[in-house]
XYZ file of C-alpha atoms in Angstrom:
770
model
C 1.395 -6.748 -46.464
C 3.137 -6.736 -42.909
C 1.796 -5.707 -39.494
C 2.864 -4.605 -36.081
C 0.790 -6.131 -32.941
C 0.180 -4.408 -29.404
C -1.416 -6.286 -26.598
C -3.873 -4.301 -24.777
C -3.689 -5.088 -21.112
C -6.972 -6.559 -20.684
C -6.533 -9.365 -23.307
C -2.811 -9.756 -21.659
C -4.726 -10.880 -18.196
C -7.266 -12.738 -20.243
C -4.283 -14.767 -21.720
C -3.056 -15.829 -18.368
C -5.988 -17.721 -17.843
C -6.340 -19.584 -21.273
C -4.661 -23.184 -21.160
C -1.211 -23.780 -22.518
C -2.385 -25.159 -25.741
C -4.389 -22.276 -26.699
C -1.630 -20.245 -25.316
C 0.527 -21.972 -27.929
C -2.120 -21.309 -30.708
C -1.832 -17.377 -30.036
C 1.883 -16.872 -30.724
C 1.444 -18.862 -34.007
C -1.878 -16.637 -34.748
C 0.621 -13.678 -33.724
C 3.657 -15.515 -36.402
C 1.347 -15.420 -39.099
C -0.736 -12.166 -38.635
C 2.660 -10.281 -38.457
C 3.608 -11.727 -41.687
C 0.502 -11.083 -43.278
C -3.067 -9.529 -41.752
C -5.052 -10.180 -44.718
C -4.145 -14.174 -45.339
C -7.197 -16.237 -45.827
C -6.837 -18.640 -42.634
C -6.696 -16.035 -40.168
C -10.696 -15.392 -41.211
C -10.574 -11.585 -40.235
C -13.672 -9.586 -40.133
C -15.501 -6.886 -38.627
C -17.871 -6.748 -35.980
C -21.092 -5.668 -36.950
C -21.877 -3.420 -33.751
C -18.183 -1.252 -34.221
C -16.939 -1.246 -37.148
C -13.143 -0.483 -35.552
C -13.433 -4.123 -33.840
C -12.058 -6.761 -36.301
C -12.162 -10.424 -35.019
C -9.422 -13.207 -36.408
C -8.936 -16.491 -36.062
C -6.613 -18.245 -33.269
C -7.832 -21.474 -33.176
C -10.991 -23.381 -33.929
C -12.770 -22.068 -30.549
C -10.910 -18.937 -29.965
C -11.105 -15.206 -31.356
C -8.738 -12.568 -30.913
C -10.189 -9.319 -31.556
C -8.519 -6.275 -32.810
C -8.530 -2.330 -33.815
C -6.563 -0.721 -36.400
C -4.507 2.190 -35.138
C -3.132 3.360 -38.512
C -0.058 2.842 -40.842
C 3.391 3.315 -41.129
C 5.370 5.378 -43.808
C 7.066 2.158 -44.790
C 3.466 0.142 -45.154
C 3.523 -1.596 -41.911
C 0.015 -1.804 -40.386
C -0.255 -1.086 -36.773
C -3.049 -3.205 -34.994
C -3.944 -3.096 -31.077
C -5.330 -6.730 -29.702
C -7.961 -5.825 -27.111
C -9.347 -9.275 -26.198
C -8.514 -12.694 -26.237
C -11.624 -15.370 -25.859
C -13.465 -18.475 -26.968
C -16.045 -17.569 -29.731
C -18.942 -18.184 -27.351
C -18.071 -15.014 -26.022
C -17.781 -12.524 -28.713
C -20.693 -10.250 -29.021
C -21.573 -7.372 -31.441
C -22.057 -5.421 -28.775
C -17.941 -4.853 -28.364
C -17.045 -1.329 -28.589
C -13.769 0.490 -28.683
C -13.311 4.098 -28.036
C -11.105 7.253 -26.726
C -11.999 8.379 -23.271
C -12.778 11.958 -22.921
C -10.697 12.440 -19.887
C -7.208 10.083 -20.201
C -6.920 9.819 -23.893
C -6.437 6.349 -23.636
C -7.993 3.400 -25.727
C -10.687 1.862 -23.718
C -12.191 -1.774 -24.407
C -16.069 -1.750 -23.478
C -17.641 -5.728 -22.481
C -20.974 -5.718 -21.942
C -21.075 -9.983 -22.108
C -19.834 -9.919 -18.234
C -22.986 -7.753 -16.978
C -25.880 -9.390 -15.356
C -28.969 -10.085 -17.455
C -31.197 -8.314 -15.330
C -28.863 -5.194 -15.313
C -28.979 -5.833 -19.205
C -32.839 -6.012 -19.251
C -33.780 -3.095 -17.370
C -31.282 -1.276 -20.135
C -32.929 -2.979 -22.625
C -29.884 -4.266 -23.873
C -29.979 -7.747 -25.885
C -26.360 -9.316 -26.695
C -25.893 -10.548 -30.237
C -23.523 -13.392 -30.714
C -21.028 -12.552 -33.315
C -20.723 -16.519 -34.597
C -24.051 -17.779 -33.503
C -24.029 -21.604 -33.314
C -26.090 -23.551 -35.679
C -29.176 -25.606 -34.454
C -29.342 -29.270 -34.338
C -32.923 -29.178 -33.498
C -35.740 -26.601 -33.770
C -35.300 -23.919 -30.784
C -37.581 -24.049 -27.844
C -38.367 -20.032 -27.556
C -37.428 -19.061 -24.101
C -39.744 -18.157 -21.151
C -40.063 -15.105 -20.651
C -38.612 -13.678 -17.705
C -40.498 -12.735 -14.183
C -41.051 -9.381 -13.919
C -38.516 -7.599 -10.960
C -40.022 -5.948 -8.243
C -38.854 -2.416 -8.798
C -35.868 -1.640 -6.628
C -33.843 1.957 -5.950
C -30.907 1.974 -7.926
C -27.547 1.595 -6.303
C -26.468 5.200 -7.708
C -29.470 7.067 -8.013
C -28.317 10.226 -6.611
C -26.235 10.715 -9.532
C -26.918 11.463 -13.422
C -25.779 10.708 -17.249
C -23.549 13.880 -17.714
C -21.704 13.715 -14.034
C -21.028 10.081 -14.667
C -19.742 11.364 -18.216
C -17.892 14.126 -16.863
C -16.062 11.891 -14.425
C -14.860 9.764 -17.365
C -17.167 6.788 -17.247
C -17.324 5.259 -20.995
C -20.249 6.356 -22.791
C -21.614 2.946 -22.950
C -21.389 2.082 -19.197
C -23.757 5.376 -18.388
C -26.953 4.438 -19.007
C -26.119 0.340 -17.125
C -24.145 2.137 -14.638
C -27.314 4.434 -13.372
C -29.578 0.907 -13.815
C -27.567 -1.160 -11.605
C -29.466 -1.928 -7.694
C -26.999 -3.975 -5.996
C -23.789 -4.432 -5.517
C -23.436 -7.509 -7.204
C -24.689 -5.816 -9.873
C -22.165 -2.904 -10.134
C -19.548 -5.699 -9.459
C -20.715 -7.575 -12.438
C -20.741 -4.212 -14.602
C -17.332 -3.070 -13.805
C -15.604 -6.628 -14.823
C -15.148 -5.720 -18.146
C -15.096 -1.917 -17.725
C -12.323 0.458 -18.162
C -10.002 1.052 -15.633
C -11.230 5.029 -14.943
C -14.629 4.157 -15.360
C -14.570 1.039 -12.728
C -12.446 3.563 -10.251
C -15.325 6.240 -10.378
C -18.244 3.762 -10.305
C -16.733 2.144 -6.910
C -15.979 5.429 -5.467
C -19.383 6.537 -5.580
C -20.891 3.374 -4.432
C -18.190 3.707 -1.557
C -19.589 6.567 -0.825
C -17.481 9.660 -1.963
C -19.035 12.302 -3.191
C -18.810 13.761 -6.493
C -15.972 16.711 -5.658
C -14.081 13.979 -3.774
C -14.184 11.590 -6.958
C -12.954 14.007 -9.396
C -9.933 15.013 -7.177
C -8.802 11.739 -5.952
C -9.772 9.420 -9.382
C -10.527 11.713 -12.184
C -7.945 15.055 -12.083
C -4.859 12.923 -11.400
C -5.076 10.858 -14.789
C -7.117 13.890 -16.888
C -5.168 15.576 -19.660
C -5.027 19.515 -20.037
C -6.948 19.196 -23.190
C -10.019 17.180 -24.638
C -8.625 14.422 -27.117
C -9.775 13.746 -30.647
C -11.928 11.038 -30.431
C -11.210 9.671 -33.541
C -7.228 9.765 -33.014
C -6.327 6.379 -32.319
C -2.906 6.455 -32.914
C -1.989 9.119 -30.514
C -4.391 7.807 -28.147
C -2.266 4.081 -28.458
C 0.909 6.159 -27.203
C -0.647 7.084 -24.016
C -2.425 3.429 -23.375
C -0.584 0.866 -21.295
C 0.156 -1.551 -24.030
C 2.743 -4.686 -24.370
C 4.302 -5.041 -27.641
C 3.808 -8.393 -29.125
C 7.417 -10.268 -29.823
C 9.467 -12.828 -28.961
C 9.507 -12.034 -25.433
C 5.732 -11.943 -24.784
C 5.362 -16.085 -24.265
C 7.758 -15.544 -21.199
C 5.725 -12.936 -19.934
C 2.322 -14.336 -20.171
C 3.467 -17.634 -18.925
C 5.160 -16.126 -15.714
C 1.585 -15.232 -14.977
C -0.594 -12.571 -12.490
C 1.734 -12.148 -10.606
C 4.482 -11.048 -12.656
C 1.765 -8.044 -13.418
C 0.799 -7.273 -10.070
C 4.462 -6.908 -9.289
C 5.133 -4.012 -12.021
C 1.428 -2.716 -12.650
C 1.164 0.722 -11.952
C -2.628 2.176 -11.781
C -2.578 5.239 -13.522
C -3.149 7.483 -10.482
C 0.008 5.865 -9.188
C 2.082 6.531 -12.097
C 1.350 9.874 -11.871
C 2.639 10.589 -8.463
C 5.497 8.311 -9.569
C 6.476 10.096 -12.277
C 5.501 13.675 -11.207
C 8.045 16.618 -10.398
C 7.239 17.986 -7.052
C 8.970 21.121 -5.834
C 9.553 19.861 -2.401
C 8.873 16.911 -0.164
C 5.464 15.200 -1.144
C 3.178 12.404 0.741
C 1.055 9.579 -0.868
C -1.558 7.974 1.887
C -4.234 5.497 1.656
C -5.048 2.207 3.163
C -3.888 -1.313 3.374
C -3.401 -2.851 -0.302
C -3.587 0.266 -2.036
C -0.312 -0.010 -3.610
C 2.078 2.657 -1.601
C 4.902 0.699 -1.215
C 4.421 -0.304 -5.204
C 4.361 3.575 -5.873
C 7.258 4.350 -3.357
C 9.335 1.560 -5.158
C 8.454 2.828 -8.707
C 9.012 6.111 -7.461
C 12.823 5.081 -6.675
C 13.026 3.559 -9.812
C 11.930 6.823 -11.714
C 14.590 8.922 -9.971
C 17.374 6.370 -10.565
C 16.622 6.700 -13.726
C 17.332 10.201 -13.835
C 20.492 10.087 -12.075
C 23.756 11.439 -14.026
C 26.246 9.077 -14.496
C 28.378 8.033 -11.224
C 29.348 5.631 -8.837
C 27.788 7.321 -5.867
C 24.827 6.397 -3.720
C 22.408 10.025 -4.002
C 18.907 8.310 -3.534
C 18.003 6.514 -0.174
C 15.240 4.071 0.528
C 14.077 3.499 4.266
C 11.662 2.160 6.417
C 11.045 1.683 9.935
C 12.060 -2.184 10.532
C 14.729 -4.795 9.258
C 12.417 -7.208 7.669
C 10.766 -4.781 5.325
C 13.823 -3.221 4.473
C 14.907 -6.833 3.080
C 11.532 -7.057 1.531
C 11.819 -3.502 -0.026
C 15.273 -4.649 -1.215
C 13.855 -7.863 -2.940
C 11.467 -6.070 -4.707
C 13.279 -3.400 -5.857
C 16.030 -5.908 -7.435
C 12.782 -7.451 -9.254
C 12.235 -3.671 -10.792
C 15.945 -2.258 -11.851
C 18.947 -3.344 -13.302
C 21.907 -3.915 -11.041
C 23.748 -1.205 -11.812
C 20.635 1.605 -11.001
C 20.248 -0.979 -7.627
C 23.859 -0.319 -7.149
C 23.168 3.705 -6.768
C 20.484 3.675 -4.177
C 21.117 3.033 -0.287
C 18.674 0.690 1.183
C 18.637 1.245 5.167
C 16.196 0.677 7.711
C 15.999 3.926 10.228
C 17.583 2.763 12.878
C 20.405 0.936 10.883
C 20.725 4.630 9.624
C 20.846 6.572 12.862
C 23.522 3.761 14.157
C 25.536 4.382 10.712
C 25.371 8.455 11.803
C 26.354 7.850 15.371
C 29.338 5.427 14.156
C 30.655 8.032 11.808
C 30.700 10.720 14.673
C 31.432 8.547 17.966
C 35.014 7.893 19.209
C 36.093 4.460 18.838
C 35.496 2.616 22.191
C 32.886 5.353 23.234
C 29.656 3.820 22.134
C 26.833 2.907 23.710
C 24.843 -0.467 23.389
C 21.348 0.335 22.637
C 17.967 -1.350 24.134
C 14.601 -1.452 23.387
C 11.992 0.735 25.032
C 10.805 -1.897 27.318
C 14.459 -2.238 28.854
C 14.555 1.305 29.552
C 10.997 1.413 30.564
C 11.996 -1.302 33.509
C 14.951 0.660 34.525
C 12.362 3.770 35.102
C 10.464 1.656 36.984
C 12.783 0.720 39.385
C 14.135 4.166 39.656
C 10.534 5.640 40.718
C 10.379 2.517 43.112
C 13.340 3.256 44.558
C 12.700 6.813 45.177
C 8.827 6.091 46.618
C 7.529 8.573 43.943
C 4.265 7.629 43.001
C 3.055 10.823 41.243
C 3.762 9.834 37.817
C 3.445 6.395 36.320
C 6.323 5.245 34.471
C 4.549 4.827 31.201
C 3.706 8.510 31.133
C 6.925 9.791 32.042
C 8.752 7.615 29.277
C 6.168 9.133 26.369
C 7.109 12.298 27.756
C 10.620 12.263 27.364
C 10.030 10.188 24.322
C 7.457 12.551 22.666
C 8.448 15.921 23.910
C 12.237 16.290 25.225
C 13.636 13.892 22.592
C 11.121 15.120 20.206
C 11.938 18.132 20.466
C 15.784 17.686 21.102
C 15.226 19.549 24.286
C 18.621 19.946 26.405
C 17.865 22.304 29.051
C 15.359 22.709 32.203
C 14.528 26.400 30.442
C 13.359 24.866 27.018
C 11.285 22.284 28.865
C 9.316 24.613 30.374
C 8.432 26.507 27.603
C 8.143 23.094 25.106
C 4.644 22.501 23.220
C 2.939 19.321 24.359
C 0.232 18.838 21.564
C -1.820 15.956 21.812
C -0.266 15.044 25.009
C -3.673 15.508 27.260
C -2.996 16.182 30.548
C -1.777 19.833 30.843
C 1.330 20.436 33.283
C 1.959 23.456 35.614
C 5.288 24.549 36.023
C 5.987 23.161 39.083
C 5.044 19.903 37.448
C 7.252 20.222 34.633
C 10.255 21.005 37.080
C 9.333 17.839 38.895
C 9.252 15.698 35.571
C 12.737 17.293 34.219
C 14.505 16.311 37.350
C 13.008 12.446 37.165
C 14.173 12.522 33.679
C 17.452 13.653 34.358
C 17.844 11.196 36.882
C 16.841 8.145 34.599
C 18.893 9.181 31.981
C 21.843 9.348 33.949
C 21.216 6.004 34.998
C 21.144 4.814 31.481
C 24.274 6.534 30.984
C 26.142 4.626 34.342
C 24.580 1.455 32.574
C 26.207 2.236 29.268
C 23.269 1.892 27.294
C 21.019 4.496 25.398
C 17.578 3.437 23.906
C 16.747 3.779 19.996
C 15.038 7.034 20.918
C 18.027 8.599 22.280
C 20.555 7.260 19.452
C 17.779 8.804 16.711
C 18.012 12.043 18.615
C 21.640 12.462 18.437
C 22.093 11.616 14.655
C 19.220 13.910 13.995
C 21.871 16.348 15.995
C 24.567 15.503 13.805
C 23.105 15.507 10.841
C 21.256 19.053 11.485
C 25.118 20.279 12.368
C 26.211 18.479 9.127
C 23.710 20.686 7.149
C 24.568 23.990 9.054
C 28.031 23.320 7.578
C 26.942 22.510 4.137
C 24.881 25.988 3.533
C 27.781 27.702 5.353
C 30.270 26.128 2.465
C 27.341 26.965 -0.125
C 27.580 30.761 0.798
C 31.241 31.219 1.344
C 30.967 29.406 -2.532
C 28.463 31.799 -3.284
C 30.707 34.891 -2.157
C 33.329 33.563 -3.744
C 31.363 34.080 -6.945
C 31.157 30.459 -7.198
C 34.755 29.326 -7.397
C 34.928 25.795 -5.611
C 37.467 25.253 -3.063
C 38.421 21.542 -1.700
C 36.917 21.137 1.618
C 37.366 18.306 3.838
C 34.402 17.294 6.154
C 36.124 15.299 9.032
C 33.531 13.796 10.522
C 32.174 11.881 7.394
C 34.874 11.092 5.350
C 33.849 13.071 2.039
C 36.481 14.872 0.174
C 33.861 17.359 -0.850
C 31.021 18.270 1.779
C 27.373 18.187 0.627
C 24.031 16.787 1.896
C 24.449 13.305 2.074
C 21.449 12.330 -0.124
C 19.600 14.058 -3.321
C 16.543 12.020 -2.758
C 14.751 10.084 0.407
C 12.007 7.690 -0.162
C 10.501 6.862 2.926
C 8.314 3.886 3.525
C 5.361 3.055 6.446
C 6.016 6.647 7.380
C 3.387 6.595 10.095
C 5.459 4.906 12.923
C 8.619 6.925 12.584
C 9.996 9.379 15.529
C 10.199 13.169 15.270
C 13.741 12.706 15.862
C 13.956 10.331 12.738
C 12.122 13.191 10.747
C 14.872 15.331 11.812
C 17.362 13.586 10.629
C 16.066 12.672 7.252
C 14.679 16.623 6.658
C 18.689 17.274 7.208
C 20.311 14.695 4.900
C 18.451 16.032 1.917
C 18.668 19.429 0.574
C 15.039 21.176 1.257
C 16.024 24.126 -1.560
C 16.186 21.039 -3.825
C 12.633 19.820 -5.905
C 11.974 15.949 -5.197
C 13.670 15.758 -1.717
C 11.503 13.622 0.190
C 8.386 11.342 -0.984
C 6.803 9.621 2.092
C 4.158 6.925 1.937
C 2.414 5.564 4.781
C -1.286 5.390 6.752
C -1.872 7.254 10.072
C -4.902 4.294 10.661
C -1.622 1.630 10.816
C 0.473 3.756 12.959
C 1.095 0.780 15.551
C 3.867 2.955 17.832
C 2.746 6.102 19.649
C 5.098 8.183 17.766
C 2.872 11.565 16.883
C 4.601 13.761 14.610
C 3.430 17.317 12.681
C 6.057 17.443 9.404
C 5.560 21.171 8.546
C 6.730 21.685 12.871
C 9.841 19.461 11.983
C 10.769 21.313 8.327
C 8.650 19.184 5.993
C 6.154 21.041 4.409
C 3.932 18.817 1.751
C 0.821 21.156 1.819
C -0.490 21.181 -2.387
C 1.793 17.350 -2.678
C -0.205 15.176 -0.471
C -2.229 12.326 -2.323
C -4.418 9.735 -1.183
C -4.849 6.093 -2.632
C -8.538 4.643 -1.978
C -8.772 1.142 -4.104
C -6.893 -1.948 -2.317
C -5.359 -4.501 -4.791
C -4.609 -7.190 -1.654
C -7.585 -7.173 0.218
C -10.919 -8.757 -0.532
C -13.958 -6.518 -0.289
C -15.546 -9.273 2.691
C -12.276 -8.365 4.554
C -12.243 -5.250 4.118
C -15.732 -4.202 5.222
C -15.595 -5.846 8.602
C -11.823 -4.454 8.808
C -12.859 -0.562 8.274
C -15.309 -1.303 11.386
C -12.326 -1.462 13.527
C -10.798 2.108 12.744
C -14.194 3.462 12.005
C -16.663 2.312 14.578
C -20.283 1.790 13.447
C -21.552 4.012 16.250
C -21.244 7.585 16.356
C -20.480 7.945 20.036
C -17.569 5.894 19.508
C -16.209 8.701 16.815
C -12.229 7.756 16.143
C -9.855 10.611 14.481
C -6.964 9.719 12.700
C -4.087 12.641 12.067
C -2.560 13.220 8.550
C 1.175 13.724 9.727
C 0.497 17.369 9.400
C -2.061 18.543 12.114
C -4.816 18.064 10.159
C -7.116 14.639 10.068
C -7.116 11.596 7.212
C -9.683 9.268 6.429
C -10.342 5.993 4.695
C -13.448 7.677 2.870
C -13.788 6.128 -0.359
C -11.482 3.228 0.620
C -12.823 0.079 -1.231
C -11.610 -3.394 -3.083
C -12.811 -5.023 -6.414
C -11.757 -8.244 -5.425
C -13.843 -10.889 -3.515
C -13.956 -13.826 -1.303
C -15.374 -15.943 1.439
C -16.729 -13.821 4.382
C -14.189 -13.303 7.311
C -15.241 -16.132 10.490
C -15.479 -14.663 14.313
C -15.625 -17.311 16.222
C -16.140 -17.370 20.113
C -14.846 -20.102 22.447
C -15.190 -20.261 26.232
C -11.108 -21.175 26.850
C -8.204 -20.413 25.492
C -7.304 -24.193 25.482
C -10.497 -24.476 23.358
C -9.588 -21.333 20.744
C -6.223 -23.257 19.995
C -8.328 -26.719 19.413
C -10.573 -24.412 16.968
C -7.620 -23.298 15.214
C -6.249 -26.490 14.639
C -9.155 -27.541 12.761
C -9.057 -24.114 10.650
C -5.367 -24.305 9.853
C -5.769 -28.097 8.947
C -8.611 -27.190 6.468
C -6.407 -24.440 4.900
C -3.458 -26.706 4.422
C -5.791 -29.463 2.876
C -7.226 -26.444 0.841
C -3.777 -25.375 -0.286
C -2.167 -28.648 -0.793
C -2.725 -28.328 -4.697
C -3.817 -26.525 -7.544
C -7.148 -25.930 -9.374
C -5.512 -29.121 -11.915
C -5.212 -31.450 -8.791
C -1.276 -30.743 -8.973
C 0.494 -30.841 -5.551
C 1.349 -27.474 -3.884
C 3.631 -26.604 -0.882
C 0.946 -24.653 1.337
C 4.576 -23.013 3.519
C 4.260 -19.775 4.278
C 0.714 -18.933 2.947
C -0.818 -19.388 5.933
C -0.135 -17.466 9.415
C -1.225 -17.206 13.021
C -0.867 -13.601 14.477
C -1.118 -12.877 18.144
C -1.083 -9.775 20.477
C 2.233 -10.381 22.134
C 5.124 -12.577 22.240
C 3.588 -14.924 25.347
C 0.495 -15.964 23.237
C 3.246 -16.831 20.254
C 5.072 -19.090 22.400
C 1.567 -20.639 23.475
C 0.378 -20.940 20.124
C 3.496 -22.813 18.852
C 3.750 -25.256 21.482
C 0.320 -26.410 21.194
C 0.136 -26.520 17.665
C 3.409 -28.673 17.443
C 2.620 -30.556 20.388
C -0.909 -31.076 19.633
C -1.432 -31.010 16.141
C 1.637 -32.096 14.304
C 1.781 -28.768 12.316
C 5.069 -27.225 12.157
C 5.506 -23.129 12.824
C 8.100 -20.704 11.705
C 8.320 -17.754 14.548
C 8.240 -13.962 12.486
C 11.133 -12.088 14.290
C 12.340 -8.683 13.075
C 14.854 -10.592 10.660
C 11.513 -12.329 9.127
C 10.080 -16.155 9.842
C 13.005 -18.083 12.298
C 12.909 -21.682 10.570
C 11.048 -23.008 7.691
C 7.900 -24.381 9.501
C 4.818 -24.283 7.276
C 2.793 -22.025 9.493
C 3.838 -18.593 10.190
C 3.051 -17.344 13.651
C 3.814 -13.926 14.984
C 2.750 -10.547 16.983
C 1.062 -8.266 15.413
C 3.864 -5.962 15.011
C 5.539 -8.310 13.050
C 2.814 -8.714 10.612
C 3.195 -5.172 9.662
C 4.219 -4.766 5.954
C 3.228 -8.633 4.639
C 0.604 -10.461 3.668
C -0.733 -13.913 3.612
C -3.174 -15.822 1.648
C -4.849 -17.174 4.686
C -4.794 -15.610 8.565
C -5.779 -16.385 11.564
C -5.760 -13.663 14.231
C -6.330 -15.381 17.681
C -6.453 -14.406 21.376
C -8.560 -11.041 20.417
C -10.583 -11.287 23.822
C -11.115 -8.229 25.590
C -8.322 -7.333 28.375
C -6.264 -8.208 25.724
C -7.036 -6.125 22.597
C -6.907 -3.563 24.052
C -5.049 -4.395 27.535
C -8.024 -3.155 29.769
C -6.070 -2.207 32.858
C -3.593 -0.069 30.645
C -6.327 2.036 28.976
C -9.142 2.055 31.488
C -7.247 4.044 34.228
C -7.238 6.755 31.788
C -10.431 7.132 30.887
C -11.432 9.958 33.175
C -7.600 11.140 34.576
C -6.226 11.600 30.905
C -9.248 11.645 28.108
C -6.566 12.354 25.672
C -4.527 9.929 25.959
C -7.219 7.286 26.727
C -8.289 8.035 23.067
C -4.850 7.747 21.885
C -4.285 4.217 23.067
C -7.401 3.321 22.173
C -6.641 4.278 18.389
C -3.491 2.886 19.046
C -5.129 -0.837 19.820
C -7.896 -0.279 16.979
C -4.829 0.395 14.272
C -2.909 -2.486 15.510
C -6.066 -4.728 14.995
C -6.500 -2.833 11.651
C -3.262 -4.122 10.303
C -3.376 -7.446 11.739
C -6.572 -8.006 9.784
C -5.675 -6.672 6.622
C -2.802 -8.633 6.203
C -5.196 -11.474 5.026
C -5.764 -11.475 0.978
C -8.372 -14.412 0.455
C -9.580 -15.512 3.980
C -9.694 -14.457 7.488
C -10.665 -15.984 10.736
C -10.893 -14.173 14.016
C -10.954 -15.645 17.531
C -11.336 -14.710 21.142
C -12.010 -16.732 24.164
C -14.357 -15.223 26.877
C -15.663 -11.748 26.042
C -14.570 -10.475 22.507
C -12.602 -7.541 22.147
C -14.812 -4.303 21.872
C -13.236 -3.465 18.222
C -14.909 -6.645 16.588
C -17.592 -5.816 14.107
C -19.782 -8.533 15.679
């Protein structure tokens, strides 16, 4: 009799951690088991606790735990390997079941649960293969009675946990744990849904939030048959044990992380949407992973062809490069060739290139260059009524954001979120100043990227209008197609540019960007826009309301709450930056659609050291402290767990507030500490230095094993002189500036994966949780 083997995800993770010699024995075991699962050398036997679980010998010390799934018509037995572990850690209390919510096979392992929690639930683990004593056993002393402590989940009952999908075997234990450490031990061996539900409740989510955001997205329409393991296997993520398995296992955990989709994420990736959809979530919750898998899913549905009907876009050039590399690891080259990958300004420049006569293109400049020109203009005019920053933002967010081209349109324009109200004479005055400012830029032959985005949006809106008119003509002719030359694009048949558009880091796009993207895809077709972003990480002042821009996401918005990157210790401190402890300092964040967003229930299952918060008297002293930290980290990362040498380059970074501090930091480290540095630029790291150094803005979308955020002093984060003058005169703008500065620090702190150090000199930033 032959057998077919599949590997449960938990067993695959266990195999990653085993020695190479044990992995080799496991491959031999699989070979022999497939040939004949009943051969005596495997020593296959049932566990006493759950008759559906069998143990089989891998080598002298290791056992494979399996459950039978069914038999094919040709007599081939199907088995699922649910664990691979040392024989000392195989207990009779292991259980396998079909989850009542997801219909997936779940393996419950109580061996990792803390002794105190097991005692409280009156559970004693029985070894499957007890060691033979060599001497008379000494009775274990009775444990000291533990003081009564309130249960961590005391406000919930067993039936509520059961309905949310917690495995039956874990419910009594879950209701008895009294500390976060005990809960961590409990969920270590828990099925994925149980882990998410319990962590969500412990993180403060209420029952309805957990049901909506964790349980409902993975719930089947009908309750599954608890005895139908064959059907349950089809719903369960498994790896077929074949000749390719060895390469997969030996690539290690990184491969699994790179392609892993949580069931909640998977539903978002594969869902059919009747319009635009949005996914939000805090740092490390997998928004980008979801976006990339969404692109893969959409590409696999495309009909044969050579066109590029899918656009993947984000805010900056270096993020686009990262997306391209990660997507290339997910899909075949032929499908990758069907996807247009471009950052948003590159896309706008492409549109302008198609629609601008040769020799008439303007040089594009960054906002700070144009802002300096505006300041110079106001100085020449002697006009002190309005600050240059206020005028520039009014131009960017209201005039360009709403594509306003006349004074009368500006008089009627909505200025939601802009704070200070304007009278008609004041608007008239501002309009005149903006006219003079834009004329000055025109004379210099330059334009801002905001202007470029607004012009590109106009061209795309005109193109979309022509597409609709063409379709109307075809409909009036009874559906008969004719050749229609589009002179502006060079396309033989005029149509929308893209069938699907996927946007990452969406919170930082300008209103004009959204108008351009909206016009690039047919709003009447399904799955047109897929938006991933988090307004808690908005580091540019580009406020938008998608509904006002023709993008309707109501009923098609989802939120991710589990971080796969940042440790619980780092996350706890980082959340205090955007969610202050004091009620008087409350900060709110929008949801891109005139509502509010929240990080309620945002949590991590990873652990690491607590972040260090260190203050110094002087900047020189802070740099000296940074040097000591970097050298210690470099030493720690120079070898692996077995003592083999490693290159720590690119795994350590230093984050600062502005370019001037970047230069000072890199100079100090190079000249006084002999530490080589690579500056983070818009194109990625410049040079091959071992430590990456950059501004907080440059760390968007990146992550490092160990990160130092330096110069977090009051007056730097936030720039007190910029913010304080708005406290009384313009409270709305004051709040907006505070929120932007908090988001910047939040983004910086959550780039750390394993260790974080935050330092300052003088007085610390008021945003720090100290």
